[in-house]
Amino acid sequence: MRLLPYPFLLLAAACVPLGTPITSTSTAPTTVNRASAGAPAAPKLRYADATYSDFVQSVQCYVATGANTAVFQPPVVPLGQSQSLALEFDVLGDQAPRLLARLVYCDANWQPSTLIDNQFLTDINEFLITDYKIGIGGKVPYFHYALRAPALKLSGNYLWVVQDGAGAPLLSRRLLVYENQVAVNLALGLAPGGNQRFTLQQLNFAISYGGVELVNPAAEVQVVLRQNYRWDNAHYGLRPTFVRDAERRLDYQYFNYENTFPGLSEYRYFDTRSIQTVGQNVLHLDLRARPTAVALVPETTRADLGYFQYIDANGRRVFESREYGNGATNADYADVTFQLRADQPAPGPVYVLGALTDWQLKDAYRLIYDEAAHVYTGHALLKQGYYNYSYAVARPDGTADETYFEGSHYETENQYDLLVYYRPPGTRTDLLIGYQATDANAR
């Protein structure tokens, strides 16, 4: 798992002055077309949570409630509260580039809609990011950027895009704005059949639409079911199993595992909020290295172990400096090494997975197997903080199998949410007319 070359080393040789576009140096396996002059073409915008440059690090998108745990709140708000949506990120280097933000309104399938900007936005759809501060006192120079979403007129899916002065995307994040037009009942049930009920979590749900007139709701209502606010393993295309016209209610109770998820285990974690002393699950520090080198405790598979209960952050992370406070600008970056013991290679490539990877199998977070030592190792440049993560094996179809190293248990605490979309007749937009979240096995 490598970031080659380290972005901060690149910037030490050639700083990025104000107003200069940031050129993507991503090592992700994306084909980059080059212009005739030899300069790399701008990366293609993906309508997903993504970063397009190794210079951009430590992205957080959340609801700014003012609480200490606000960064753990997913970017989902009721209509009328969109201005509480916050985006923060770092740009590595010792000068601050000029950056712009814009919003793209999308349909339920995350494709750009045909609406024009003033149909969903009250402002001009280009926002200069003026709130940025320099990182203080660390070995790795960076600038920390922050912005808030503007007022939005419509419920639905939005993509927040940050781009450089030349219009090339640097990062994108999905936002959800919902209305409570329908009532959603979402609850944990028992998975049907055999031993799978001990490893799977089933979510039963129903939608009551007595307060709104829906045309052909059984066919026109779309739902998306997510685990821990992830998009990579979300369930789409679920249709009601019972349509109760008299009660104006749609029931979704399946028997073929359509609405089940592996419960998995509580997420692995490490704590680098201090890089002067060894934190939890840190083996040792090398303060002489630039950046500081952090080696995590060697780990093993948990696939054959029983369930072990502890409080986690469901795959997310928070940045903080125990020495100086204010993790946004006082936290330094460290070169973190992961170590996973395995008697034999896994049936596919092995990755670190979590919010730190945008829930994607990224080449920068791929582990390399040492057959002589029987251990997977890899490293990444990460900001000081508390991190959750898991180890995942890539399946042939490109999806992540977390059960191979992590196991799966019905008892695991996970958060689930249900998104309910509807396109009114004669319109060109999918409104998010209902939303509900629940905590399975809440502590």
CSV table of C-alpha atoms in Angstrom, one decimal:
chain,number,residue,atom,x,y,z
A,1,MET,CA,0.0,0.0,0.0
A,2,ARG,CA,1.9,3.0,-1.2
A,3,LEU,CA,1.6,6.7,-2.1
A,4,LEU,CA,4.4,7.0,-4.7
A,5,PRO,CA,5.6,9.5,-4.8
A,6,TYR,CA,4.6,11.1,-1.5
A,7,PRO,CA,2.7,14.3,-2.5
A,8,PHE,CA,4.5,16.5,0.0
A,9,LEU,CA,7.8,15.5,-1.5
A,10,LEU,CA,6.6,16.5,-4.9
A,11,LEU,CA,5.5,19.9,-3.5
A,12,ALA,CA,8.8,20.5,-1.7
A,13,ALA,CA,10.4,20.6,-5.2
A,14,ALA,CA,7.7,22.6,-6.9
A,15,CYS,CA,5.2,24.5,-4.8
A,16,VAL,CA,1.7,25.3,-6.0
A,17,PRO,CA,1.2,29.1,-6.0
A,18,LEU,CA,-2.1,30.8,-5.5
A,19,GLY,CA,-4.3,30.4,-8.7
A,20,THR,CA,-2.2,27.6,-10.2
A,21,PRO,CA,-4.1,24.5,-11.1
A,22,ILE,CA,-3.3,21.3,-9.1
A,23,THR,CA,-2.2,18.5,-11.5
A,24,SER,CA,-3.4,15.1,-10.4
A,25,THR,CA,-0.7,12.7,-9.5
A,26,SER,CA,-3.0,9.9,-8.5
A,27,THR,CA,-1.7,6.4,-8.7
A,28,ALA,CA,-5.2,5.0,-9.0
A,29,PRO,CA,-5.7,2.6,-11.9
A,30,THR,CA,-7.5,5.1,-14.0
A,31,THR,CA,-6.6,5.7,-17.6
A,32,VAL,CA,-5.3,9.3,-18.0
A,33,ASN,CA,-5.5,10.7,-21.5
A,34,ARG,CA,-2.7,13.2,-22.3
A,35,ALA,CA,-3.0,16.2,-24.5
A,36,SER,CA,-0.7,16.6,-27.5
A,37,ALA,CA,1.5,19.0,-25.6
A,38,GLY,CA,2.2,16.2,-23.1
A,39,ALA,CA,0.3,17.6,-20.1
A,40,PRO,CA,-2.1,15.2,-18.4
A,41,ALA,CA,-5.8,15.7,-19.2
A,42,ALA,CA,-8.1,16.7,-16.4
A,43,PRO,CA,-9.5,13.7,-14.6
A,44,LYS,CA,-13.1,12.8,-15.5
A,45,LEU,CA,-15.7,13.7,-12.9
A,46,ARG,CA,-17.3,10.7,-11.2
A,47,TYR,CA,-20.7,11.1,-9.6
A,48,ALA,CA,-19.5,9.5,-6.4
A,49,ASP,CA,-17.3,10.2,-3.3
A,50,ALA,CA,-13.9,10.5,-4.9
A,51,THR,CA,-10.6,12.3,-4.8
A,52,TYR,CA,-8.7,13.0,-8.0
A,53,SER,CA,-5.3,14.2,-6.8
A,54,ASP,CA,-2.9,12.9,-4.2
A,55,PHE,CA,-2.4,16.4,-3.1
A,56,VAL,CA,-5.9,16.4,-1.6
A,57,GLN,CA,-6.1,14.5,1.8
A,58,SER,CA,-8.2,14.1,4.9
A,59,VAL,CA,-11.6,14.9,3.4
A,60,GLN,CA,-14.6,15.1,5.7
A,61,CYS,CA,-18.2,15.9,4.7
A,62,TYR,CA,-20.7,16.0,7.6
A,63,VAL,CA,-23.5,17.9,9.3
A,64,ALA,CA,-22.1,20.8,11.4
A,65,THR,CA,-24.2,20.5,14.5
A,66,GLY,CA,-21.7,22.1,16.8
A,67,ALA,CA,-21.2,18.9,18.9
A,68,ASN,CA,-17.9,17.2,19.3
A,69,THR,CA,-19.2,14.2,17.4
A,70,ALA,CA,-20.5,16.3,14.4
A,71,VAL,CA,-17.9,14.8,12.1
A,72,PHE,CA,-19.5,11.4,12.5
A,73,GLN,CA,-22.9,12.8,11.2
A,74,PRO,CA,-23.3,11.7,7.5
A,75,PRO,CA,-24.1,14.5,5.0
A,76,VAL,CA,-27.9,14.0,5.2
A,77,VAL,CA,-30.2,16.9,6.2
A,78,PRO,CA,-33.9,17.9,5.9
A,79,LEU,CA,-34.8,20.4,3.3
A,80,GLY,CA,-34.2,23.9,4.7
A,81,GLN,CA,-31.1,22.9,6.6
A,82,SER,CA,-28.7,22.4,3.8
A,83,GLN,CA,-26.5,25.3,5.1
A,84,SER,CA,-25.4,23.1,8.0
A,85,LEU,CA,-23.6,20.7,5.5
A,86,ALA,CA,-19.8,21.2,5.9
A,87,LEU,CA,-16.9,20.1,3.8
A,88,GLU,CA,-13.3,20.1,5.0
A,89,PHE,CA,-10.1,18.9,3.4
A,90,ASP,CA,-6.3,19.5,3.2
A,91,VAL,CA,-4.2,20.4,0.2
A,92,LEU,CA,-0.5,19.4,0.7
A,93,GLY,CA,2.1,22.0,0.0
A,94,ASP,CA,3.4,25.3,1.3
A,95,GLN,CA,1.2,27.7,-0.7
A,96,ALA,CA,-2.6,27.8,-1.0
A,97,PRO,CA,-4.1,27.2,-4.5
A,98,ARG,CA,-7.2,29.0,-5.6
A,99,LEU,CA,-10.1,26.6,-5.4
A,100,LEU,CA,-13.8,26.7,-6.5
A,101,ALA,CA,-16.8,24.6,-5.5
A,102,ARG,CA,-20.1,23.9,-7.3
A,103,LEU,CA,-23.1,21.6,-6.9
A,104,VAL,CA,-24.5,19.1,-9.4
A,105,TYR,CA,-28.1,18.0,-8.9
A,106,CYS,CA,-28.5,14.3,-9.7
A,107,ASP,CA,-31.3,11.8,-10.1
A,108,ALA,CA,-31.8,8.7,-7.9
A,109,ASN,CA,-29.2,6.8,-9.8
A,110,TRP,CA,-26.6,9.5,-9.4
A,111,GLN,CA,-26.6,10.7,-13.0
A,112,PRO,CA,-26.7,14.5,-13.6
A,113,SER,CA,-30.2,15.8,-14.0
A,114,THR,CA,-31.4,18.1,-16.8
A,115,LEU,CA,-32.4,20.9,-14.4
A,116,ILE,CA,-30.8,24.3,-14.7
A,117,ASP,CA,-29.0,25.7,-11.7
A,118,ASN,CA,-31.6,28.2,-10.6
A,119,GLN,CA,-34.2,25.5,-10.3
A,120,PHE,CA,-32.4,24.0,-7.2
A,121,LEU,CA,-30.1,26.8,-6.1
A,122,THR,CA,-30.7,30.4,-5.0
A,123,ASP,CA,-27.1,31.5,-5.7
A,124,ILE,CA,-24.7,31.5,-8.7
A,125,ASN,CA,-23.4,27.9,-8.9
A,126,GLU,CA,-19.7,28.8,-8.4
A,127,PHE,CA,-18.3,29.4,-4.9
A,128,LEU,CA,-14.8,30.6,-4.3
A,129,ILE,CA,-13.4,28.9,-1.2
A,130,THR,CA,-12.0,31.7,1.0
A,131,ASP,CA,-11.8,29.8,4.3
A,132,TYR,CA,-8.4,28.2,4.4
A,133,LYS,CA,-5.7,28.1,7.1
A,134,ILE,CA,-2.1,26.9,7.1
A,135,GLY,CA,-1.2,23.8,9.0
A,136,ILE,CA,1.0,24.8,11.9
A,137,GLY,CA,4.2,23.3,13.2
A,138,GLY,CA,4.2,19.9,11.5
A,139,LYS,CA,6.7,18.2,9.3
A,140,VAL,CA,4.4,18.0,6.3
A,141,PRO,CA,3.2,21.4,5.0
A,142,TYR,CA,-0.5,21.7,4.1
A,143,PHE,CA,-3.4,24.1,4.0
A,144,HIS,CA,-6.8,23.3,5.5
A,145,TYR,CA,-9.9,24.3,3.6
A,146,ALA,CA,-13.5,24.5,4.8
A,147,LEU,CA,-16.8,25.6,3.3
A,148,ARG,CA,-20.6,25.3,3.9
A,149,ALA,CA,-23.3,24.4,1.4
A,150,PRO,CA,-25.6,27.1,0.2
A,151,ALA,CA,-29.4,27.1,0.6
A,152,LEU,CA,-31.0,24.4,-1.6
A,153,LYS,CA,-34.5,24.5,-3.1
A,154,LEU,CA,-35.2,20.8,-3.8
A,155,SER,CA,-34.8,17.6,-2.0
A,156,GLY,CA,-32.8,14.9,-3.6
A,157,ASN,CA,-29.2,13.9,-4.5
A,158,TYR,CA,-26.4,16.5,-4.8
A,159,LEU,CA,-22.8,16.1,-5.8
A,160,TRP,CA,-20.4,18.7,-4.2
A,161,VAL,CA,-17.4,19.3,-6.5
A,162,VAL,CA,-14.2,21.1,-5.7
A,163,GLN,CA,-12.1,22.1,-8.6
A,164,ASP,CA,-8.9,24.0,-9.4
A,165,GLY,CA,-8.7,27.3,-11.3
A,166,ALA,CA,-8.6,25.4,-14.6
A,167,GLY,CA,-11.8,23.5,-13.8
A,168,ALA,CA,-10.2,20.1,-13.1
A,169,PRO,CA,-12.0,18.2,-10.3
A,170,LEU,CA,-10.0,17.7,-7.1
A,171,LEU,CA,-12.7,16.0,-5.0
A,172,SER,CA,-16.4,15.2,-5.0
A,173,ARG,CA,-18.8,14.3,-2.2
A,174,ARG,CA,-22.4,13.1,-2.2
A,175,LEU,CA,-25.0,15.1,-0.3
A,176,LEU,CA,-28.6,14.1,0.6
A,177,VAL,CA,-31.4,16.6,1.2
A,178,TYR,CA,-34.8,15.0,2.2
A,179,GLU,CA,-38.4,15.8,2.9
A,180,ASN,CA,-40.7,13.9,5.3
A,181,GLN,CA,-43.6,13.4,2.8
A,182,VAL,CA,-43.9,9.7,3.7
A,183,ALA,CA,-43.4,7.9,7.0
A,184,VAL,CA,-40.7,5.2,7.0
A,185,ASN,CA,-40.5,2.4,9.5
A,186,LEU,CA,-37.1,0.7,9.5
A,187,ALA,CA,-36.2,-2.0,12.0
A,188,LEU,CA,-33.7,-4.9,12.5
A,189,GLY,CA,-35.3,-8.3,12.0
A,190,LEU,CA,-34.1,-11.9,11.9
A,191,ALA,CA,-32.5,-13.3,8.8
A,192,PRO,CA,-34.3,-16.4,7.6
A,193,GLY,CA,-32.7,-19.8,7.5
A,194,GLY,CA,-30.0,-21.9,9.2
A,195,ASN,CA,-26.7,-20.6,10.5
A,196,GLN,CA,-26.9,-17.5,8.4
A,197,ARG,CA,-29.0,-15.9,11.0
A,198,PHE,CA,-25.9,-15.7,13.2
A,199,THR,CA,-23.9,-13.8,10.6
A,200,LEU,CA,-26.4,-11.7,8.7
A,201,GLN,CA,-28.5,-8.7,9.7
A,202,GLN,CA,-31.9,-8.2,8.0
A,203,LEU,CA,-33.7,-4.9,7.8
A,204,ASN,CA,-37.4,-5.0,7.4
A,205,PHE,CA,-39.2,-1.7,6.5
A,206,ALA,CA,-42.4,-0.2,5.4
A,207,ILE,CA,-43.5,3.1,3.8
A,208,SER,CA,-46.8,4.8,4.7
A,209,TYR,CA,-47.9,7.4,2.2
A,210,GLY,CA,-51.3,8.5,3.6
A,211,GLY,CA,-50.3,12.1,3.7
A,212,VAL,CA,-49.3,12.5,0.1
A,213,GLU,CA,-50.8,11.6,-3.3
A,214,LEU,CA,-48.4,9.2,-5.1
A,215,VAL,CA,-49.2,7.9,-8.6
A,216,ASN,CA,-48.4,4.1,-8.9
A,217,PRO,CA,-46.3,4.0,-5.8
A,218,ALA,CA,-45.4,0.3,-6.1
A,219,ALA,CA,-43.6,1.0,-9.4
A,220,GLU,CA,-42.5,4.6,-9.1
A,221,VAL,CA,-41.1,4.7,-5.6
A,222,GLN,CA,-37.4,3.8,-5.4
A,223,VAL,CA,-35.6,2.9,-2.2
A,224,VAL,CA,-31.9,2.5,-1.3
A,225,LEU,CA,-30.8,0.7,1.8
A,226,ARG,CA,-27.3,1.5,3.2
A,227,GLN,CA,-25.1,0.1,6.0
A,228,ASN,CA,-23.0,2.6,7.9
A,229,TYR,CA,-23.8,5.2,5.3
A,230,ARG,CA,-21.8,3.4,2.7
A,231,TRP,CA,-22.5,3.5,-1.1
A,232,ASP,CA,-20.2,0.6,-2.1
A,233,ASN,CA,-22.5,-2.1,-0.7
A,234,ALA,CA,-25.9,-0.3,-0.8
A,235,HIS,CA,-28.9,-2.3,-1.9
A,236,TYR,CA,-30.8,-0.9,-4.9
A,237,GLY,CA,-33.9,-2.0,-6.9
A,238,LEU,CA,-35.9,-3.3,-3.9
A,239,ARG,CA,-39.6,-3.6,-4.7
A,240,PRO,CA,-42.4,-3.9,-2.2
A,241,THR,CA,-43.5,-7.5,-1.3
A,242,PHE,CA,-46.9,-6.3,-0.2
A,243,VAL,CA,-48.9,-3.3,-1.5
A,244,ARG,CA,-51.7,-2.4,0.9
A,245,ASP,CA,-53.8,0.1,-1.1
A,246,ALA,CA,-56.5,0.5,1.6
A,247,GLU,CA,-53.9,1.4,4.2
A,248,ARG,CA,-51.7,3.4,1.7
A,249,ARG,CA,-48.7,1.4,2.7
A,250,LEU,CA,-45.8,-0.5,1.1
A,251,ASP,CA,-44.2,-3.4,3.0
A,252,TYR,CA,-40.7,-4.7,2.2
A,253,GLN,CA,-40.2,-8.1,3.9
A,254,TYR,CA,-38.0,-10.5,1.9
A,255,PHE,CA,-37.2,-14.1,2.3
A,256,ASN,CA,-34.3,-14.5,-0.1
A,257,TYR,CA,-31.8,-12.2,1.6
A,258,GLU,CA,-32.5,-9.2,-0.6
A,259,ASN,CA,-32.4,-6.9,2.4
A,260,THR,CA,-29.6,-8.5,4.5
A,261,PHE,CA,-26.1,-7.4,5.1
A,262,PRO,CA,-23.2,-9.3,6.7
A,263,GLY,CA,-23.0,-8.0,10.3
A,264,LEU,CA,-19.2,-8.2,10.1
A,265,SER,CA,-17.2,-7.3,13.3
A,266,GLU,CA,-16.6,-4.1,15.1
A,267,TYR,CA,-14.0,-2.2,13.1
A,268,ARG,CA,-10.3,-2.3,13.8
A,269,TYR,CA,-8.8,0.9,15.0
A,270,PHE,CA,-5.6,2.8,15.9
A,271,ASP,CA,-5.0,6.1,17.7
A,272,THR,CA,-2.4,8.5,16.5
A,273,ARG,CA,-3.9,11.6,18.1
A,274,SER,CA,-0.5,11.9,19.8
A,275,ILE,CA,2.7,11.2,17.9
A,276,GLN,CA,4.9,11.9,20.9
A,277,THR,CA,3.7,8.8,22.7
A,278,VAL,CA,2.5,5.4,21.5
A,279,GLY,CA,-1.3,5.2,21.2
A,280,GLN,CA,-3.7,2.3,21.1
A,281,ASN,CA,-2.7,-0.4,18.6
A,282,VAL,CA,0.5,1.5,17.7
A,283,LEU,CA,3.7,-0.6,18.0
A,284,HIS,CA,6.3,2.1,17.8
A,285,LEU,CA,7.1,5.6,16.5
A,286,ASP,CA,10.2,7.0,14.8
A,287,LEU,CA,10.2,10.7,15.5
A,288,ARG,CA,13.4,11.2,13.6
A,289,ALA,CA,11.8,10.3,10.3
A,290,ARG,CA,10.2,12.9,8.0
A,291,PRO,CA,7.3,12.5,8.2
A,292,THR,CA,7.1,10.7,11.5
A,293,ALA,CA,6.9,6.9,10.9
A,294,VAL,CA,4.2,5.0,12.8
A,295,ALA,CA,4.2,1.2,12.8
A,296,LEU,CA,0.9,-0.4,13.9
A,297,VAL,CA,0.7,-3.6,16.0
A,298,PRO,CA,0.8,-6.7,13.7
A,299,GLU,CA,-2.7,-8.1,13.3
A,300,THR,CA,-4.3,-11.4,12.4
A,301,THR,CA,-7.5,-12.7,10.9
A,302,ARG,CA,-10.7,-12.6,13.0
A,303,ALA,CA,-12.7,-14.8,10.7
A,304,ASP,CA,-12.8,-17.8,13.1
A,305,LEU,CA,-13.2,-15.8,16.3
A,306,GLY,CA,-16.3,-15.2,18.3
A,307,TYR,CA,-17.9,-11.8,18.5
A,308,PHE,CA,-16.0,-9.3,20.6
A,309,GLN,CA,-17.9,-6.2,21.8
A,310,TYR,CA,-16.4,-2.7,22.0
A,311,ILE,CA,-17.4,0.8,20.9
A,312,ASP,CA,-16.2,1.8,17.4
A,313,ALA,CA,-16.9,4.6,14.9
A,314,ASN,CA,-18.4,2.3,12.2
A,315,GLY,CA,-15.5,2.7,9.8
A,316,ARG,CA,-15.0,6.5,10.2
A,317,ARG,CA,-12.2,8.7,11.6
A,318,VAL,CA,-11.6,12.0,13.3
A,319,PHE,CA,-8.5,14.2,13.2
A,320,GLU,CA,-7.1,15.5,16.4
A,321,SER,CA,-3.8,16.6,18.0
A,322,ARG,CA,-3.5,15.7,21.7
A,323,GLU,CA,-0.4,17.9,22.0
A,324,TYR,CA,-1.8,21.1,20.6
A,325,GLY,CA,-5.6,20.7,20.0
A,326,ASN,CA,-7.5,21.8,16.9
A,327,GLY,CA,-6.8,18.9,14.7
A,328,ALA,CA,-7.8,20.8,11.6
A,329,THR,CA,-4.6,22.8,11.5
A,330,ASN,CA,-2.4,21.5,14.3
A,331,ALA,CA,-2.4,17.8,13.5
A,332,ASP,CA,0.6,16.6,11.6
A,333,TYR,CA,0.8,13.8,9.0
A,334,ALA,CA,2.6,10.5,9.6
A,335,ASP,CA,3.7,7.5,7.5
A,336,VAL,CA,1.6,4.7,8.9
A,337,THR,CA,2.5,1.1,8.3
A,338,PHE,CA,-0.1,-1.7,8.5
A,339,GLN,CA,0.8,-5.3,9.2
A,340,LEU,CA,-1.5,-8.3,8.8
A,341,ARG,CA,-0.2,-11.8,9.4
A,342,ALA,CA,-1.6,-14.6,7.1
A,343,ASP,CA,-0.4,-18.2,6.8
A,344,GLN,CA,-1.2,-18.1,3.1
A,345,PRO,CA,-2.1,-15.5,0.5
A,346,ALA,CA,-5.8,-14.5,0.3
A,347,PRO,CA,-7.8,-15.5,-2.9
A,348,GLY,CA,-7.5,-11.9,-4.1
A,349,PRO,CA,-5.7,-8.6,-3.6
A,350,VAL,CA,-5.9,-7.3,0.0
A,351,TYR,CA,-6.7,-3.7,0.9
A,352,VAL,CA,-7.3,-1.5,3.9
A,353,LEU,CA,-10.9,-0.3,3.7
A,354,GLY,CA,-12.9,2.4,5.5
A,355,ALA,CA,-13.7,6.1,5.4
A,356,LEU,CA,-10.0,6.7,5.0
A,357,THR,CA,-10.2,5.1,1.5
A,358,ASP,CA,-13.7,6.6,0.6
A,359,TRP,CA,-14.9,2.9,1.0
A,360,GLN,CA,-13.1,2.1,-2.2
A,361,LEU,CA,-10.4,-0.5,-3.0
A,362,LYS,CA,-7.6,1.9,-3.9
A,363,ASP,CA,-4.2,1.0,-5.1
A,364,ALA,CA,-2.6,3.3,-2.6
A,365,TYR,CA,-4.1,1.1,0.2
A,366,ARG,CA,-3.2,-2.3,-1.3
A,367,LEU,CA,-1.1,-4.6,0.9
A,368,ILE,CA,1.8,-6.6,-0.4
A,369,TYR,CA,2.3,-10.2,0.8
A,370,ASP,CA,5.7,-11.4,2.0
A,371,GLU,CA,5.7,-15.1,1.5
A,372,ALA,CA,8.8,-15.7,3.7
A,373,ALA,CA,7.4,-13.7,6.7
A,374,HIS,CA,3.8,-14.7,6.1
A,375,VAL,CA,2.6,-11.1,6.5
A,376,TYR,CA,0.8,-8.4,4.4
A,377,THR,CA,2.3,-5.0,4.8
A,378,GLY,CA,1.7,-1.5,3.4
A,379,HIS,CA,1.8,2.1,4.4
A,380,ALA,CA,0.1,5.4,3.7
A,381,LEU,CA,0.4,9.1,4.6
A,382,LEU,CA,-2.3,9.8,7.2
A,383,LYS,CA,-3.2,12.8,9.4
A,384,GLN,CA,-3.1,12.5,13.1
A,385,GLY,CA,-6.3,11.1,14.5
A,386,TYR,CA,-8.4,8.1,15.5
A,387,TYR,CA,-9.1,5.7,12.7
A,388,ASN,CA,-11.5,2.8,12.0
A,389,TYR,CA,-10.8,0.4,9.2
A,390,SER,CA,-11.1,-3.2,8.1
A,391,TYR,CA,-9.1,-5.6,5.8
A,392,ALA,CA,-10.9,-6.5,2.6
A,393,VAL,CA,-10.2,-9.0,-0.2
A,394,ALA,CA,-11.1,-7.9,-3.8
A,395,ARG,CA,-13.5,-10.3,-5.5
A,396,PRO,CA,-13.3,-10.9,-9.2
A,397,ASP,CA,-16.1,-8.4,-9.9
A,398,GLY,CA,-14.2,-5.7,-8.0
A,399,THR,CA,-16.3,-5.6,-4.9
A,400,ALA,CA,-14.9,-5.9,-1.4
A,401,ASP,CA,-15.1,-9.1,0.7
A,402,GLU,CA,-14.6,-8.0,4.3
A,403,THR,CA,-15.7,-11.4,5.8
A,404,TYR,CA,-12.5,-13.2,4.8
A,405,PHE,CA,-10.4,-11.5,7.4
A,406,GLU,CA,-13.1,-9.9,9.7
A,407,GLY,CA,-15.7,-12.6,10.1
A,408,SER,CA,-19.4,-11.7,10.5
A,409,HIS,CA,-21.7,-11.6,13.5
A,410,TYR,CA,-25.4,-10.8,14.0
A,411,GLU,CA,-24.5,-9.1,17.3
A,412,THR,CA,-22.3,-6.4,15.7
A,413,GLU,CA,-23.5,-2.8,16.1
A,414,ASN,CA,-24.1,-1.2,12.7
A,415,GLN,CA,-26.1,1.8,11.5
A,416,TYR,CA,-28.6,1.6,8.7
A,417,ASP,CA,-30.6,4.1,6.7
A,418,LEU,CA,-33.3,4.0,4.1
A,419,LEU,CA,-33.7,6.5,1.2
A,420,VAL,CA,-37.1,6.9,-0.5
A,421,TYR,CA,-37.2,8.5,-3.9
A,422,TYR,CA,-40.2,9.5,-6.1
A,423,ARG,CA,-40.4,11.4,-9.4
A,424,PRO,CA,-43.7,13.3,-9.6
A,425,PRO,CA,-45.5,12.9,-13.0
A,426,GLY,CA,-44.3,15.5,-15.6
A,427,THR,CA,-41.2,16.5,-13.7
A,428,ARG,CA,-37.5,15.9,-14.4
A,429,THR,CA,-36.3,15.2,-10.9
A,430,ASP,CA,-36.2,12.5,-8.3
A,431,LEU,CA,-37.2,13.9,-5.0
A,432,LEU,CA,-36.0,12.3,-1.7
A,433,ILE,CA,-39.4,12.2,-0.1
A,434,GLY,CA,-38.5,10.0,2.9
A,435,TYR,CA,-35.6,9.1,5.1
A,436,GLN,CA,-35.1,7.0,8.2
A,437,ALA,CA,-32.0,5.8,10.1
A,438,THR,CA,-31.7,3.1,12.8
A,439,ASP,CA,-28.9,1.7,14.9
A,440,ALA,CA,-28.8,-2.1,14.9
A,441,ASN,CA,-27.7,-3.5,18.3
A,442,ALA,CA,-27.2,0.0,19.7
A,443,ARG,CA,-25.1,0.1,22.9
